[in-house]
Structure formats: structure tokens, C-alpha cells
Coordinates of C-alpha atoms and ligand atoms in Angstrom, one line a residue:
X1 CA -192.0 66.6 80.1
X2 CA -193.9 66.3 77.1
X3 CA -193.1 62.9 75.3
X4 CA -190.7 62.4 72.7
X5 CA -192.2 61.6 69.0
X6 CA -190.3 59.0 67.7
X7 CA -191.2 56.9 64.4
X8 CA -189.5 54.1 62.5
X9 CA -187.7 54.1 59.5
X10 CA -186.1 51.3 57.5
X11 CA -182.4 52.3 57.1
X12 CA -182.3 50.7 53.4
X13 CA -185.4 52.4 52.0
X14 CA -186.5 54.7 54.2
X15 CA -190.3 53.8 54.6
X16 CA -191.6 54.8 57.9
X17 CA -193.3 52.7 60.1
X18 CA -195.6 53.6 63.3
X19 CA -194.2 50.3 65.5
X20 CA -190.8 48.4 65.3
X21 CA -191.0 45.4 62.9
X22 CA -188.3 42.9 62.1
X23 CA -188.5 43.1 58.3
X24 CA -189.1 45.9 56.1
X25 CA -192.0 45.1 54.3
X26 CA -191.3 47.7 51.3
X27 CA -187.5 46.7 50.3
X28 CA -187.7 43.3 52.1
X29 CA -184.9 43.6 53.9
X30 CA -184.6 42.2 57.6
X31 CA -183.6 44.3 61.0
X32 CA -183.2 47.4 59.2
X33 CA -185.9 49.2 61.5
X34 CA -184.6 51.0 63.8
X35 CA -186.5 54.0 66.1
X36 CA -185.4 58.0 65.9
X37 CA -186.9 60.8 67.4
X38 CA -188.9 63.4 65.3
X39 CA -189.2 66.8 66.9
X40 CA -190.6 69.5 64.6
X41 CA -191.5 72.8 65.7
X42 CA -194.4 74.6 63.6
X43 CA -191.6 75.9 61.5
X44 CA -188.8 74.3 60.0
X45 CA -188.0 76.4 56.8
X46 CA -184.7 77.4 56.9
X47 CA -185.0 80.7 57.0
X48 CA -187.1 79.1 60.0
X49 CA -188.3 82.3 62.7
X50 CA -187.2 84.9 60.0
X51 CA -190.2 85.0 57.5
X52 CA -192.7 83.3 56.9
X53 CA -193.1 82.6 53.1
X54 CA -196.5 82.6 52.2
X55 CA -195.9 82.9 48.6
X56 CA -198.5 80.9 46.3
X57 CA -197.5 79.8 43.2
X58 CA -200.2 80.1 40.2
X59 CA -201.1 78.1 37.1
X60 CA -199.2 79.3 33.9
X61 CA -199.3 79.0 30.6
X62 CA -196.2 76.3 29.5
X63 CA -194.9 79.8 27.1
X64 CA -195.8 82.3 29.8
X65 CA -192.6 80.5 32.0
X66 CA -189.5 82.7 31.8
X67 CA -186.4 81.3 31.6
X68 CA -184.1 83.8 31.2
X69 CA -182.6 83.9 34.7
X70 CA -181.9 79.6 33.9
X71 CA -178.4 80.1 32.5
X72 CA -176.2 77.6 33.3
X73 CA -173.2 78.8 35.5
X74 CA -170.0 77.4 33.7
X75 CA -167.9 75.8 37.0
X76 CA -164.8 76.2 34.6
X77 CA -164.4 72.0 34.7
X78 CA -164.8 70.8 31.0
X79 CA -165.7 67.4 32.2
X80 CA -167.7 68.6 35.2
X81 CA -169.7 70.7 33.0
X82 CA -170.4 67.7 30.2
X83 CA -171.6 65.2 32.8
X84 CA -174.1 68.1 34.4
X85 CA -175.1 68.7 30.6
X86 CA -173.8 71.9 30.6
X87 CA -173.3 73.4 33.6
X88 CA -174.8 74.2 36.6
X89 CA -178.7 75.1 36.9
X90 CA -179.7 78.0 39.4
X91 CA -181.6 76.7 42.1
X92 CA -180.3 73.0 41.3
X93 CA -179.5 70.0 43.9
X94 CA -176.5 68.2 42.6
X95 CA -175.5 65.2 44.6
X96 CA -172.0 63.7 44.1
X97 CA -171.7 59.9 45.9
X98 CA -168.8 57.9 45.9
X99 CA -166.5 55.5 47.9
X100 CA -164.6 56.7 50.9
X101 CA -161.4 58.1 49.5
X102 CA -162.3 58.2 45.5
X103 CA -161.5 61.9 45.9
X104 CA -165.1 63.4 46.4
X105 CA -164.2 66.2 48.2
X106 CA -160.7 67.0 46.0
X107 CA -163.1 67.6 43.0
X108 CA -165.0 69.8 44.7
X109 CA -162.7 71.9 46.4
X110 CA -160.7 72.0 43.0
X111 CA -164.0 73.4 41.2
X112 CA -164.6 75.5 44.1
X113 CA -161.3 76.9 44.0
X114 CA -161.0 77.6 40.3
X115 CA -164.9 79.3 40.0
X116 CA -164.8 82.7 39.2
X117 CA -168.2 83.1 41.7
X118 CA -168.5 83.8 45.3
X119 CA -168.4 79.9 46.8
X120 CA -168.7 78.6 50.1
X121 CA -167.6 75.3 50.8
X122 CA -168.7 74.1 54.3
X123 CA -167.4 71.0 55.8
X124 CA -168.4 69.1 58.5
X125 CA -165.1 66.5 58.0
X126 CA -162.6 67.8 58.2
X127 CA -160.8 71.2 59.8
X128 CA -160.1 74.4 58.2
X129 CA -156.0 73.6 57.9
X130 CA -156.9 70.4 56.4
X131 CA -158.8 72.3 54.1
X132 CA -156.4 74.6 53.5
X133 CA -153.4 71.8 53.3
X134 CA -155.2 70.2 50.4
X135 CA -156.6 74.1 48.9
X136 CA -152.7 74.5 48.9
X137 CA -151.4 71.2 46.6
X138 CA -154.2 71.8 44.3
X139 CA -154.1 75.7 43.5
X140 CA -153.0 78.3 46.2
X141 CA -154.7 81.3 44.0
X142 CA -158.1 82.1 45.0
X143 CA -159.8 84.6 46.5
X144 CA -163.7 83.6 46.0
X145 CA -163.9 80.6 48.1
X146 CA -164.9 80.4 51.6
X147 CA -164.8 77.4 53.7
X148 CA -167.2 77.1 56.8
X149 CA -166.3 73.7 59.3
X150 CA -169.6 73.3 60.6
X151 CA -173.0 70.4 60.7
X152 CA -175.7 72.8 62.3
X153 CA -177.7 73.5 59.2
X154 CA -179.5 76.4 60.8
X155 CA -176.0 78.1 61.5
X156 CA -175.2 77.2 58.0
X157 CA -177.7 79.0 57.0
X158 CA -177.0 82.3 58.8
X159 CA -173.5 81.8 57.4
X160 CA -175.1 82.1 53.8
X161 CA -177.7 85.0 54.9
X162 CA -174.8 87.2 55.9
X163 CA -172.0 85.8 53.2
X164 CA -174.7 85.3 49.8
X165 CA -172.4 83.1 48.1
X166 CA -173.5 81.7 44.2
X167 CA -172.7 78.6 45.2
X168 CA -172.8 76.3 48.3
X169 CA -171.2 73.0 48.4
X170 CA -171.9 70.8 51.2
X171 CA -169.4 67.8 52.4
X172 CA -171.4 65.8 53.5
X173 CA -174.8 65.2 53.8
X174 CA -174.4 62.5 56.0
X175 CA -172.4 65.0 58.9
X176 CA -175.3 67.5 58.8
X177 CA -177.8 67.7 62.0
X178 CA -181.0 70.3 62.0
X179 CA -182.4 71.3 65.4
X180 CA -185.9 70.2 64.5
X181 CA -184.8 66.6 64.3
X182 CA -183.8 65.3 67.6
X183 CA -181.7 61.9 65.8
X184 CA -178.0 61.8 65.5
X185 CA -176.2 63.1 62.0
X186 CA -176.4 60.5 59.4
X187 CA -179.7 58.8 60.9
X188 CA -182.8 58.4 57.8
X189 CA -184.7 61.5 59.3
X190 CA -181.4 64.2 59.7
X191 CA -181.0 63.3 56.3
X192 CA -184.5 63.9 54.9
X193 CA -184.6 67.1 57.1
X194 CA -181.5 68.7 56.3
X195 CA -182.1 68.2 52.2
X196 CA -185.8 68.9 52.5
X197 CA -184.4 72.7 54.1
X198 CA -181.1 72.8 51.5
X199 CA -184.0 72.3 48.5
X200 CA -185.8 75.1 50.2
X201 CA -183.0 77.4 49.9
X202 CA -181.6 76.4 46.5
X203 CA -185.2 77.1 45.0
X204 CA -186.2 79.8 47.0
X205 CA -183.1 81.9 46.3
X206 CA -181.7 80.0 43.4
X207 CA -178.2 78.9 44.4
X208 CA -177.0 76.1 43.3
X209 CA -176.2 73.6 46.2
X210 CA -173.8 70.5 45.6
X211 CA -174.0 67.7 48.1
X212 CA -171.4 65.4 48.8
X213 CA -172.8 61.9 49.9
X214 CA -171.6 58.7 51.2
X215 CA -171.8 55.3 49.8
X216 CA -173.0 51.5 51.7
X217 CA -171.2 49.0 50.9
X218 CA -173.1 47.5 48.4
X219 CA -172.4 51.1 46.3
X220 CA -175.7 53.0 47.2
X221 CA -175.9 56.4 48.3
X222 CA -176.2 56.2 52.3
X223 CA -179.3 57.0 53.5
X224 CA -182.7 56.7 52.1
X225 CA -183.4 56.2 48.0
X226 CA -185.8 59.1 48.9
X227 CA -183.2 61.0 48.8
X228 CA -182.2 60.7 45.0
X229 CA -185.4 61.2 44.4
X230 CA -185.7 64.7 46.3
X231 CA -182.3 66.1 44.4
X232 CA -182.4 67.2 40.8
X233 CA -179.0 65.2 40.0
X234 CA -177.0 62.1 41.3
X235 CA -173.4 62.0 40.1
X236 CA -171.5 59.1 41.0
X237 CA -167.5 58.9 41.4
X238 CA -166.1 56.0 40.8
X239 CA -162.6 54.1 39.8
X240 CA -160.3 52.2 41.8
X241 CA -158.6 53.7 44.4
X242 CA -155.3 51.7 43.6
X243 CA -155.5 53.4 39.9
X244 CA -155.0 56.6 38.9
X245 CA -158.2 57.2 36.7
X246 CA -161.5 58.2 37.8
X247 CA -165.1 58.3 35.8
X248 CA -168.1 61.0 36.9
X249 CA -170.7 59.4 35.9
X250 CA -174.3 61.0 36.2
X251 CA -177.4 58.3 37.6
X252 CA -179.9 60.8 37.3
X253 CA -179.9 64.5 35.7
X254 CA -183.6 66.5 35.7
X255 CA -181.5 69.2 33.4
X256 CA -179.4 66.7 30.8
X257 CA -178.8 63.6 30.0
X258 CA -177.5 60.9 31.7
X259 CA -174.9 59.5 29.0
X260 CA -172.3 61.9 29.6
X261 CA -169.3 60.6 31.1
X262 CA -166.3 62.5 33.2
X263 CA -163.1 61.5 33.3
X264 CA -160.3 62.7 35.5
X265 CA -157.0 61.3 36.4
X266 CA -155.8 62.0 40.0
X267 CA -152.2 63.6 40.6
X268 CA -150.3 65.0 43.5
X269 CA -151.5 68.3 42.5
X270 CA -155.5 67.5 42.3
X271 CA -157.7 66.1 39.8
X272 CA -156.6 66.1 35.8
X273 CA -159.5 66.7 33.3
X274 CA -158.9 64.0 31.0
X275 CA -160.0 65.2 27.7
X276 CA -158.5 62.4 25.3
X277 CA -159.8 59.3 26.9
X278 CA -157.6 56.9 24.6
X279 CA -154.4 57.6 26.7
X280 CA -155.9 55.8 29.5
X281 CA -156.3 52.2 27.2
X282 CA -152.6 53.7 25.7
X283 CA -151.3 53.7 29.3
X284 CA -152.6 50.5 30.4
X285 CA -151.8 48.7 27.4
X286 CA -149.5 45.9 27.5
X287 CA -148.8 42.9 25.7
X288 CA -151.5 41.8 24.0
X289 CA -153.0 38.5 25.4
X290 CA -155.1 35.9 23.6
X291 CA -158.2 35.3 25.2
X292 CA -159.3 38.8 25.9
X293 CA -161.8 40.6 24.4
X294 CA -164.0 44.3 25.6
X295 CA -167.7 44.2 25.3
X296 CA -169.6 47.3 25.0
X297 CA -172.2 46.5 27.7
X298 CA -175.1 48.7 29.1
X299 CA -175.9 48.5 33.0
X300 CA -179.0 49.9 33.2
X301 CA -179.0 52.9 31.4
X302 CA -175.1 53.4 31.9
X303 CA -172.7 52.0 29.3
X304 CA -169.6 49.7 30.7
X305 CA -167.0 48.5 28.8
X306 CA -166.5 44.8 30.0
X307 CA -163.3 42.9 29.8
X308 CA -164.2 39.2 29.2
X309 CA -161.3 36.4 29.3
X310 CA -161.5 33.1 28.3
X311 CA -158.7 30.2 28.4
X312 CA -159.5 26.9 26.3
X313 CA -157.3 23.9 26.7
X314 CA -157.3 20.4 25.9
X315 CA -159.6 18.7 28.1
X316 CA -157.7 16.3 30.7
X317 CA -160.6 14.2 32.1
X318 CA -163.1 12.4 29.8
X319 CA -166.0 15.0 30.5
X320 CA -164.4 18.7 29.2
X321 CA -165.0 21.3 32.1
X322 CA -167.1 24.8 31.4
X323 CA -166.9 27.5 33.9
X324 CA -168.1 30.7 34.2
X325 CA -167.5 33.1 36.7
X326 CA -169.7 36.6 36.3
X327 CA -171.8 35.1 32.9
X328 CA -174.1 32.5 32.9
X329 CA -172.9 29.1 32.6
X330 CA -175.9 27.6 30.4
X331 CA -175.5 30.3 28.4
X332 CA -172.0 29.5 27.9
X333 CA -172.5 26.0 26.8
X334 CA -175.3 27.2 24.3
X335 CA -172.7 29.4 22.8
X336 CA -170.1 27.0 22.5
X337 CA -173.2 24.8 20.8
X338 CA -173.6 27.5 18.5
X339 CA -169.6 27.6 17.7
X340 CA -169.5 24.1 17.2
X341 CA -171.9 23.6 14.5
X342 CA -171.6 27.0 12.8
X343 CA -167.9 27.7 13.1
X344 CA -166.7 23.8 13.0
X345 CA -164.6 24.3 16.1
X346 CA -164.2 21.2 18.3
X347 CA -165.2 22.3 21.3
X348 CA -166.3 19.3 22.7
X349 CA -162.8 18.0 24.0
X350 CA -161.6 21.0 25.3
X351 CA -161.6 22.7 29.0
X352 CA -163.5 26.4 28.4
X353 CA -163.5 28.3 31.5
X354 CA -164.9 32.1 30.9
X355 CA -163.8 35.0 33.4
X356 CA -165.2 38.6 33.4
X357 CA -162.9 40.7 34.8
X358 CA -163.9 43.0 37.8
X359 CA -165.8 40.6 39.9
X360 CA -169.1 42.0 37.9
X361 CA -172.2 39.7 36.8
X362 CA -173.2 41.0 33.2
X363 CA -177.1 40.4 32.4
X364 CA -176.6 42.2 29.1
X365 CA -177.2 39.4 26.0
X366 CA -174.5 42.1 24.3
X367 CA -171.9 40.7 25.8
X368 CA -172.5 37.5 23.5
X369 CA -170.0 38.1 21.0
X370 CA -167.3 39.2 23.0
X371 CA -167.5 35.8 24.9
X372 CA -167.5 33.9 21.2
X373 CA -164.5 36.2 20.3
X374 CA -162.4 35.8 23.4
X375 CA -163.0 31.8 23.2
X376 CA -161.7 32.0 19.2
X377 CA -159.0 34.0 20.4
X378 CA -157.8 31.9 23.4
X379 CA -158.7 28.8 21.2
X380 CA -156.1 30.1 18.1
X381 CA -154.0 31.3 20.7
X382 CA -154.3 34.8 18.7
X383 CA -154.4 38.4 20.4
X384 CA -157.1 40.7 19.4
X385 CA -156.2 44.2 18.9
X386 CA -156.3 45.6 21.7
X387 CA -159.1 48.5 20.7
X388 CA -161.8 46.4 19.1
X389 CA -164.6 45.7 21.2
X390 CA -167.8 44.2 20.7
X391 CA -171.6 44.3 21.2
X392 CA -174.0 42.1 19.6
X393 CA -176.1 39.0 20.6
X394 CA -175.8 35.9 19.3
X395 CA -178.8 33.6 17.9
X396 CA -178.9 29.7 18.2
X397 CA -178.7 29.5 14.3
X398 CA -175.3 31.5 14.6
X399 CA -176.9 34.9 13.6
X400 CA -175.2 37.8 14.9
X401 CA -178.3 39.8 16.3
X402 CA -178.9 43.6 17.3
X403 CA -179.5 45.2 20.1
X404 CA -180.7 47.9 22.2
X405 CA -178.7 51.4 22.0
X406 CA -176.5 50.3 19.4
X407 CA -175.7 53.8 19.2
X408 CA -174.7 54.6 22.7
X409 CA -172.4 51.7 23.4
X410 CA -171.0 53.0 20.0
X411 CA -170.6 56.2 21.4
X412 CA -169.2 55.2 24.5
X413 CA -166.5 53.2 22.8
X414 CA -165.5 56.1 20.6
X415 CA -165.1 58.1 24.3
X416 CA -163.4 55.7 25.4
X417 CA -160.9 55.6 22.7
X418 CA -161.4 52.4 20.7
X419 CA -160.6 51.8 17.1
X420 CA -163.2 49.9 15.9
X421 CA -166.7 48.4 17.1
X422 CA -168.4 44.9 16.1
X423 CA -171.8 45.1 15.7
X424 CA -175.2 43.5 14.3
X425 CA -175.9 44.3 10.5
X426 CA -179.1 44.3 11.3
X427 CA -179.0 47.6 13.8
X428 CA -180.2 50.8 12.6
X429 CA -177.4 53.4 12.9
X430 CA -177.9 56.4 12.3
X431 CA -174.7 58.0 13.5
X432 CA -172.8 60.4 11.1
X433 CA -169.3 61.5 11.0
X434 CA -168.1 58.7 14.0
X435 CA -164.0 58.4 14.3
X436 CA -164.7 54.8 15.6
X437 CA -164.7 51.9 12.3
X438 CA -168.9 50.4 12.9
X439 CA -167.7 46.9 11.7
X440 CA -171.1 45.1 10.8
X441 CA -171.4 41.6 10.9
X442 CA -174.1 39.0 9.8
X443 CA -173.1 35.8 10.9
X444 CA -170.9 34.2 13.6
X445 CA -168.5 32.7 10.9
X446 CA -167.6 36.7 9.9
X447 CA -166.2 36.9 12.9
X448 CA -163.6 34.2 12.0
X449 CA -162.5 35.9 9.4
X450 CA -162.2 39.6 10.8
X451 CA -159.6 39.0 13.9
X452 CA -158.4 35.3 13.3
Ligands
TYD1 P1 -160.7 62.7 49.1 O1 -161.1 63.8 48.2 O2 -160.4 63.0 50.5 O3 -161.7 61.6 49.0 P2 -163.2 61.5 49.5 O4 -163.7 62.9 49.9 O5 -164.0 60.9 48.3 O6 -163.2 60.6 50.7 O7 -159.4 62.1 48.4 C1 -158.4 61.6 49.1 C2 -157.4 60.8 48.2 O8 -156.9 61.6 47.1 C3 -156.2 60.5 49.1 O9 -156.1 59.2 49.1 C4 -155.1 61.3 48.5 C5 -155.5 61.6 47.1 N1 -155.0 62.9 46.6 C6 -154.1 63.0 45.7 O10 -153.5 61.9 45.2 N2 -153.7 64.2 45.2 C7 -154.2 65.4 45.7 O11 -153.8 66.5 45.3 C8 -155.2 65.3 46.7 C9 -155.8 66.5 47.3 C10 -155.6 64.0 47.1
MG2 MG1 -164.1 63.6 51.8

């Protein structure tokens, strides 16, 4: 018997390695190398035996490229179609990642039940009557969508010869196996294989394909980071599962831009497109507590709007206690520096201890004057309203300073129905005709004035 080709790959990354080695020496990490077997026949197109494409594609001129077959098809989802930046793209990769239970599947059986195109969904989860069970709570009229239950990709892929649907969704990535990989479903190489052959198909014949991919538990798509790279767009589902709202949220979009948000509330009868964001902060909204205050924060290129608390109390011991939990705690103190001299507060008797809610770490030096709000607030003992939020840094000599994407977190805060935004003076806005009140401020002792 001919020996088995096996390689390495580090689970986390994905770099491949010709021997077993304890840490990964691209991503660092330790014991993440683990062997699988490789097994590839000459051909392992997915059209595979069939035909042999030998097409060769030549230079053109950038105005020579037609686009006219690039329409987006509309999938009927407002939100869905926003966060993809219009729709979907012929030929397109779309992966949608999210944690177990988030409803990953629901949304995409909803949009494959309400698109007016020929759709197969094929799962390798779950059975045809669980299918159908959840097809039936969501929206029993359809006659365009098939389901497939199966996780062979080549008998996928005679499925779609004989069926030609418009669009194929896949749940999941991770449950697919190709022949010409000889490692279980899931493993670093099935994965690779099975998108390397979907990308085939989608461009070859230019269907849109949507993947449906699991998360670690450290919130990464499972598998290798190769594998965002390969697809044309990386959606990302998130929201608690003990709440009812969700947020679509795109990481990466070849076709759009990445700022577009999706929000969707999540019924007994499916997913709600949730068109008039404000009714979620209208819903939630309670008594109004002093101490808390919203920053308009970026994480990487996404915006996040923060909830930072703060509770300031007489001091009991001779030495006041600061604490921070999710900001940095020298930070802290050079803030409350900053409030003491500029603002007159006595700070120095008094307990501070600073909470962002969430269990989140913020980086962002946005999130300044939030913190410096919520400490005046909790200090005064006065609520802020509710929908003000905040998102400027602060400067040792008490000057309220700009900062990057003014106009995004602006924008996001106007999604996300807030009344009125604090920023720098000193930002360049150029935004026009915004419902949200751009509140600028100069100095830290504005502030004061404005919510005490
Ligand atoms: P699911 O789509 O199975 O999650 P994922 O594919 O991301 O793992 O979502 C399952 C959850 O959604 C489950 O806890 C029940 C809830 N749900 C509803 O509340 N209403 C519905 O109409 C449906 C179909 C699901
Ligand atoms: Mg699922």
C-alpha cells in the first residue's frame, strides 16, 4: 500500500509544517500542531472527472471589463442587503460566523425562504424535518427553496449540476468532507479543500454561495484565518443569546463597506428586521442611573457603543481606592488629575472605582470623556440622559481632543438611535443633514455645564 501523505497544520493559523513541532512558530501558540492526512488525486475541481477547464484568462484593459452580468441579487432582507452593501454579488463567497445558537442558520433559512430565486440550502446539521419544523414557524409559503442534508461536497455538487439553483447556502463549513482529503470534517485541511472547490464553483458558474461557519471560543471563525482570507466577505452574528436583539456585522466585504450594521430582533416566528434601531435603547430603558455614561468607541475598524459606569464615594481608609476593571487604571488616575485641577473636583478623598460593562477591555483613547462624564455624574449623583454618548480624548491640560472617525462613531450613534453626541471642537465634520445634535466641546469644564 502506497503511503499515506500526511502534513502538519497549526489548528489556530493554519501554517503547514513538514514535521510535528510543539509551538507554532507563525501565531506562537503552543500544541496546536497536530498531523492530517492529504490525499489528492490529479484532479480535485469540483466538477472533478467531468471537464477539465483549461480556460486561460488574458490581460485586459481596466475599461475593456464588463460588468453588466455583476448585478446584485436583492435577497429581499433590508438589513441583509445593507450589511453586504447591496446585495448579493454573482460569483461571491459570503461567510456568516457566529456563536453556537445566535440564530445562524434561522437567518438563513428565513432569506432562503423568502428569495424569489431557485435556492438550495444544504445542511449537514441537522435533518430534513428539523428543517422543515423551523421552515414551518418562520414562513410555510415557499416553493423555490430546496434543502439537501448532506457533507460529501462532491455529491453536493452533483446535487447542484442536476438542480442549477441561483443560490447555494452551505450550513456549515465546518460538517463538509471532500474525497480528496483523507482528514475528518472540521480538520484545517477539509476546510481549505472544501472552500478552495465552493470558490471554484461560485466563480466558475457565478452563484453566489453563503457559508455558515463556526466560532472558537475566543470569537474567531473555526478553522484557519486562511480562510477569511479565501472568501470575498465575513459577516459576523452576534448579540447575547439571553436577549432578544441581534447585530450582522460585516469584518470584511471585497464588494462594500464594512460600516454597515444589521439589526434583527429574534421572535417565535423567525428573525425581525429591525429598521428603527432606537426602540431597542427605548426598550431597554429604565430608570436612569448616575454614573453611567455610552462611549462611542471604535474596535478596529468596527464601531461599539460602550457602557462605562463609575461609583465615587467618600473614601473610608486614609489612602482613597481607584479601580478599573476593562480601562486602564493609570489612565484613570491621570484623568482624575486632570478633573481635579481643571474642574476643582475633590477627588482626592474619595473611592473611584470605574466598570465597563460587558466584560470588554477598551484600548480606544475615545472612551476618555465618557469615563470623566460617568465619574461627574456618579460624583453629583446626577443621571445623564439616557441617549447622549460620548467620544473624545482628553488632554493633560484638560482639552477635549479629536479623534479618529469622528464621523463614523457619529454615524453609528445616529443608527443606533441616540439624541445627541459629545465631541472634540477641534474634529473636522463634514456630515450634512445628521438627525443626531454633534455637541462640540473645547474644554473639560464644558462638560460641567452641558449634563450637570
Ligand atoms: P439557530 O439558528 O439554530 O442557531 P445557530 O445556527 O446559530 O446555532 O438558532 C436557534 C435559536 O433561535 C434557538 O435557541 C431558538 C431560537 N429561535 C427562535 O427564538 N425563534 C424561531 O423562530 C427560531 C427558528 C429559532
Ligand atoms: Mg445552526
Amino acid at each position: 500500500m502506497a503511503k499515506l501523505k500526511t502534513t502538519f497544520f497549526c489548528q489556530n493559523c493554519g501554517s503547514q509544517y513538514s514535521k510535528w513541532q510543539g509551538q507554532c512558530t507563525a501565531c506562537k501558540e503552543w500544541n496546536t500542531i497536530t498531523e492530517e492526512v492529504i490525499q489528492k488525486p490529479e484532479k480535485s475541481d469540483w466538477k472533478a472527472a467531468a471537464t477539465s477547464s483549461k480556460r486561460i484568462s488574458k490581460p485586459l484593459k481596466i475599461n475593456e471589463i464588463d460588468t453588466s452580468q455583476e448585478a446584485r441579487l436583492n435577497t429581499v432582507d433590508e438589513e441583509f442587503n445593507r450589511v453586504l452593501g447591496g446585495g448579493l454579488v454573482p460569483g461571491s463567497l459570503t461567510l456568516l460566523g457566529g456563536e453556537p445558537g445566535i440564530g445562524k442558520s434561522t437567518l438563513l433559512l428565513q432569506i432562503s425562504l423568502k428569495l424569489p430565486f431557485k435556492t438550495l440550502y444544504v445542511s449537514g446539521e441537522e435533518s430534513m424535518k428539523q428543517i422543515k419544523m423551523r421552515a414551518e414557524r418562520i414562513n410555510p409559503n415557499t416553493n423555490n427553496c430546496y434543502i439537501l442534508t448532506e457533507t460529501k461536497t462532491q455529491n453536493i455538487f452533483k446535487q447542484i449540476t442536476d438542480l442549477e439553483p441561483d443560490i447555494v447556502v452551505i450550513d456549515s463549513i465546518q460538517t463538509l468532507h471532500s474525497d480528496y482529503i483523507e482528514s475528518s470534517a472540521g480538520s484545517i485541511s477539509q476546510i481549505k479543500e472544501c472552500t478552495t472547490e465552493l470558490i471554484k464553483f461560485a466563480k466558475e458558474t457565478s452563484t453566489p454561495v453563503i457559508l455558515i461557519g463556526h466560532i472558537t471560543k475566543d470569537g474567531h471563525i473555526a478553522g484557519p484565518k486562511i480562510l477569511e482570507h479565501m472568501v470575498d466577505t465575513v459577516l459576523q452574528f452576534e448579540g447575547d443569546r439571553n436577549h432578544v436583539f441581534r447585530i450582522l456585522r460585516s469584518n470584511k466585504n471585497r464588494f462594500g463597506s464594512t460600516n454597515e450594521l444589521g439589526i434583527y430582533e429574534m421572535q417565535g416566528s423567525g428573525l425581525r428586521e429591525v429598521s428603527n434601531p432606537s426602540e431597542i435603547l427605548i426598550s431597554q430603558k429604565d430608570d436612569e442611573l448616575s454614573g453611567n455614561a455610552i462611549a462611542a468607541t471604535l474596535e478596529g475598524m468596527r464601531p461599539l457603543m460602550i457602557e462605562v459606569q463609575a461609583l465615587v464615594s467618600t473614601a473610608v481608609y486614609g489612602t482613597p481606592q481607584r479601580s478599573a476593571t476593562g480601562f486602564n487604571a493609570k489612565r484613570l488616575n491621570m484623568l482624575l488629575a486632570v478633573l481635579e485641577k481643571r474642574a476643582g473636583f475633590r477627588l482626592g478623598a474619595k473611592d473611584v472605582f470605574l466598570n465597563i460593562t460587558g466584560g470588554i477591555t477598551v484600548d480606544d483613547p475615545a472612551i476618555d470623556l465618557a469615563v470623566v462624564a460617568s465619574i461627574l455624574s456618579s460624583n453629583e449623583d446626577i443621571a445623564l440622559q439616557k441617549d447622549f454618548c460620548f467620544a473624545a480624548e482628553i488632554g493633560l491640560s484638560g482639552e477635549v481632543r479629536p479623534v479618529q472617525r469622528v464621523e463614523q462613531r457619529i454615524l453609528e450613534a445616529e443608527k443606533l438611535g441616540f439624541s445627541t453626541i459629545f465631541v472634540s471642537k477641534y474634529n473636522k465634520i463634514s456630515l450634512k443633514n445628521t438627525v443626531i445634535k454633534i455637541q462640540l466641546i473645547s474644554k473639560i469644564e464644558d462638560i460641567i455645564d452641558l449634563i450637570c
